[in-house]
Tab-separated table of C-alpha atoms in Angstrom:
chain	number	residue	atom	x	y	z
A	1	MET	CA	8.106	-8.137	26.244
A	2	LYS	CA	8.543	-7.277	29.889
A	3	ILE	CA	5.778	-5.939	31.934
A	4	SER	CA	7.884	-2.860	32.902
A	5	LYS	CA	8.281	-1.885	29.128
A	6	ILE	CA	4.616	-2.468	28.411
A	7	LEU	CA	3.877	-0.121	31.496
A	8	SER	CA	6.353	2.511	30.304
A	9	TYR	CA	4.585	2.562	26.723
A	10	VAL	CA	1.120	2.841	28.525
A	11	VAL	CA	2.334	5.734	30.759
A	12	MET	CA	3.908	7.427	27.728
A	13	ALA	CA	0.652	7.007	25.893
A	14	ILE	CA	-1.514	8.424	28.695
A	15	GLY	CA	0.913	11.433	29.048
A	16	ILE	CA	0.856	12.207	25.354
A	17	LEU	CA	-2.950	12.012	25.449
A	18	GLY	CA	-3.177	14.271	28.358
A	19	ALA	CA	-1.098	16.784	26.637
A	20	VAL	CA	-2.962	16.611	23.449
A	21	LEU	CA	-6.208	17.135	25.623
A	22	LEU	CA	-4.690	20.037	27.527
A	23	PHE	CA	-3.666	21.664	24.024
A	24	LEU	CA	-6.948	21.278	22.567
A	25	MET	CA	-8.647	22.654	25.771
A	26	SER	CA	-6.661	25.644	26.096
A	27	ASN	CA	-6.938	26.585	22.507
A	28	SER	CA	-10.752	26.092	22.637
A	29	PHE	CA	-10.761	28.399	25.878
A	30	ASP	CA	-9.159	31.078	23.762
A	31	ASP	CA	-11.824	30.575	21.005
A	32	ILE	CA	-14.614	30.690	23.412
A	33	MET	CA	-13.241	33.831	25.188
A	34	GLU	CA	-12.724	35.462	21.885
A	35	LYS	CA	-16.250	34.458	20.575
A	36	TYR	CA	-17.964	36.052	23.784
A	37	GLY	CA	-15.572	38.963	24.200
A	38	ILE	CA	-14.283	37.706	27.451
A	39	THR	CA	-10.677	38.855	28.614
A	40	GLU	CA	-10.111	36.731	31.589
A	41	THR	CA	-10.744	33.026	32.029
A	42	LYS	CA	-12.545	33.516	35.387
A	43	ASP	CA	-15.217	35.422	33.738
A	44	LEU	CA	-16.296	32.233	32.057
A	45	VAL	CA	-17.776	31.123	35.314
A	46	ARG	CA	-18.694	34.433	37.198
A	47	GLU	CA	-22.012	34.731	39.047
A	48	GLY	CA	-24.685	35.776	36.831
A	49	GLY	CA	-22.959	34.825	33.672
A	50	SER	CA	-24.414	32.948	30.682
A	51	VAL	CA	-25.326	29.140	31.227
A	52	GLU	CA	-24.552	28.834	27.411
A	53	ILE	CA	-20.909	29.784	27.923
A	54	LEU	CA	-20.492	27.842	31.142
A	55	ASN	CA	-21.807	24.589	29.495
A	56	GLU	CA	-19.492	25.242	26.422
A	57	ALA	CA	-16.611	25.711	28.787
A	58	THR	CA	-17.442	22.697	30.901
A	59	SER	CA	-17.641	20.483	27.829
A	60	LEU	CA	-14.033	21.335	26.971
A	61	VAL	CA	-12.754	20.386	30.463
A	62	THR	CA	-14.705	17.184	30.701
A	63	PRO	CA	-12.389	14.907	28.709
A	64	LEU	CA	-9.457	15.886	30.726
A	65	TYR	CA	-11.326	15.262	33.936
A	66	THR	CA	-12.478	11.974	32.719
A	67	LEU	CA	-8.718	10.986	31.864
A	68	THR	CA	-7.732	12.082	35.246
A	69	LEU	CA	-10.410	9.930	36.825
A	70	VAL	CA	-9.522	6.886	34.854
A	71	VAL	CA	-5.823	7.322	35.763
A	72	PHE	CA	-6.681	7.726	39.182
A	73	ILE	CA	-8.806	4.638	39.562
A	74	GLY	CA	-6.416	2.629	37.614
A	75	ILE	CA	-3.608	3.559	39.983
A	76	ALA	CA	-5.733	2.834	43.023
A	77	VAL	CA	-6.481	-0.471	41.622
A	78	VAL	CA	-2.954	-1.532	40.652
A	79	THR	CA	-1.881	-0.293	44.110
A	80	LEU	CA	-4.287	-2.389	45.983
A	81	ILE	CA	-3.529	-5.470	43.756
A	82	ALA	CA	0.165	-4.905	44.634
A	83	VAL	CA	-0.349	-4.392	48.245
A	84	PHE	CA	-2.648	-7.560	48.654
A	85	SER	CA	-0.379	-9.754	46.531
A	86	ALA	CA	2.635	-8.860	48.605
A	87	LEU	CA	0.761	-9.493	51.688
A	88	ALA	CA	-0.316	-13.017	50.317
A	89	LYS	CA	3.199	-13.759	49.352
A	90	ASN	CA	4.607	-12.812	52.748
A	91	PRO	CA	2.222	-13.326	55.504
A	92	SER	CA	4.510	-12.566	58.281
A	93	SER	CA	4.363	-8.986	57.090
A	94	LEU	CA	0.488	-9.067	57.875
A	95	LYS	CA	1.238	-8.555	61.529
A	96	ASN	CA	3.164	-5.302	60.909
A	97	THR	CA	0.540	-4.106	58.499
A	98	ALA	CA	-2.051	-4.716	61.083
A	99	ILE	CA	-0.156	-2.975	63.796
A	100	GLY	CA	0.243	0.093	61.556
A	101	ILE	CA	-3.409	0.176	60.687
A	102	VAL	CA	-4.456	-0.055	64.391
A	103	ALA	CA	-1.965	2.598	65.371
A	104	PHE	CA	-3.375	4.808	62.701
A	105	LEU	CA	-6.970	4.196	63.865
A	106	VAL	CA	-5.857	4.973	67.601
A	107	VAL	CA	-4.352	8.169	66.687
A	108	GLY	CA	-7.600	9.164	64.601
A	109	LEU	CA	-9.736	8.131	67.580
A	110	VAL	CA	-7.741	10.187	70.070
A	111	ALA	CA	-7.745	13.204	67.683
A	112	TYR	CA	-11.627	12.770	67.107
A	113	PHE	CA	-12.078	12.837	71.065
A	114	ILE	CA	-9.855	15.944	71.590
A	115	ALA	CA	-11.276	17.759	68.784
A	116	GLU	CA	-13.987	20.385	69.474
A	117	GLY	CA	-17.047	20.897	67.271
A	118	VAL	CA	-18.459	24.277	66.874
A	119	GLU	CA	-21.206	25.299	64.566
A	120	THR	CA	-19.792	27.845	62.204
A	121	PRO	CA	-21.313	30.122	59.760
A	122	LEU	CA	-19.869	30.509	56.411
A	123	ARG	CA	-19.706	33.589	54.135
A	124	ASP	CA	-22.253	32.200	51.557
A	125	GLY	CA	-24.874	31.709	54.422
A	126	GLU	CA	-24.302	27.980	54.698
A	127	ILE	CA	-23.547	26.646	58.280
A	128	ILE	CA	-20.857	23.930	59.115
A	129	THR	CA	-22.455	21.652	61.784
A	130	ALA	CA	-20.662	20.873	65.018
A	131	GLY	CA	-20.298	17.120	63.846
A	132	GLU	CA	-18.726	18.147	60.513
A	133	SER	CA	-16.437	20.745	62.554
A	134	LYS	CA	-15.363	18.027	64.793
A	135	TRP	CA	-14.470	15.823	61.913
A	136	VAL	CA	-12.282	18.742	60.286
A	137	GLY	CA	-10.614	19.266	63.752
A	138	ALA	CA	-9.853	15.471	64.051
A	139	GLY	CA	-8.219	15.340	60.702
A	140	LEU	CA	-6.078	18.422	61.341
A	141	TYR	CA	-5.150	16.885	64.758
A	142	THR	CA	-4.359	13.567	63.191
A	143	PHE	CA	-2.141	15.417	60.445
A	144	TYR	CA	-0.305	17.450	62.905
A	145	PHE	CA	0.536	14.459	65.058
A	146	LEU	CA	1.666	12.143	62.202
A	147	ALA	CA	3.653	15.206	60.787
A	148	ALA	CA	5.290	15.907	64.167
A	149	THR	CA	5.999	12.158	64.580
A	150	ALA	CA	7.741	12.044	61.026
A	151	VAL	CA	9.791	15.098	61.786
A	152	GLY	CA	10.731	13.803	65.111
A	153	LEU	CA	11.788	10.493	63.694
A	154	MET	CA	13.748	12.049	60.999
A	155	LEU	CA	15.613	14.321	63.347
A	156	PHE	CA	16.175	11.338	65.821
A	157	SER	CA	17.688	9.296	62.965
A	158	GLY	CA	19.885	12.208	61.818
A	159	VAL	CA	21.377	12.737	65.280
A	160	LYS	CA	21.827	9.143	65.757
A	161	LYS	CA	23.775	8.881	62.575
A	162	LEU	CA	26.028	11.838	63.685
A	163	ILE	CA	26.696	10.180	67.042
A	164	LYS	CA	27.821	6.954	65.380
């Protein structure tokens, strides 16, 4: 049996398991809400609410979160294996990969140096430090630059095709 067929069955099994867990969770939430006389799901976790209700609701969600975490870790591991095996098979692509990583780091460093860090109070009384604010700003600047570059390159490619 080919690996793609095996993977198809694994994906189908995970999808079915996720659907079953979602169905069981949503039905159980209805039962909890009926049991405690709650009309809206958001009231399960409201401030000042019962810890017992919160624990009961959390126990219903935990299997679905666990499945999500397992799938995420599995995808990350498979992706890393595929990337490193492709680099091992084709060492000439290592140079292009290194150029891409260095370019990304340069964009990130430039964004970090132009970002401003300002201490900011939050509504709940917590304070975002200047350092945390600077990191958030750097992330936003990096995103804006990369998004603008991607859009610009798509426009350039489209105009180039129109001219030909």
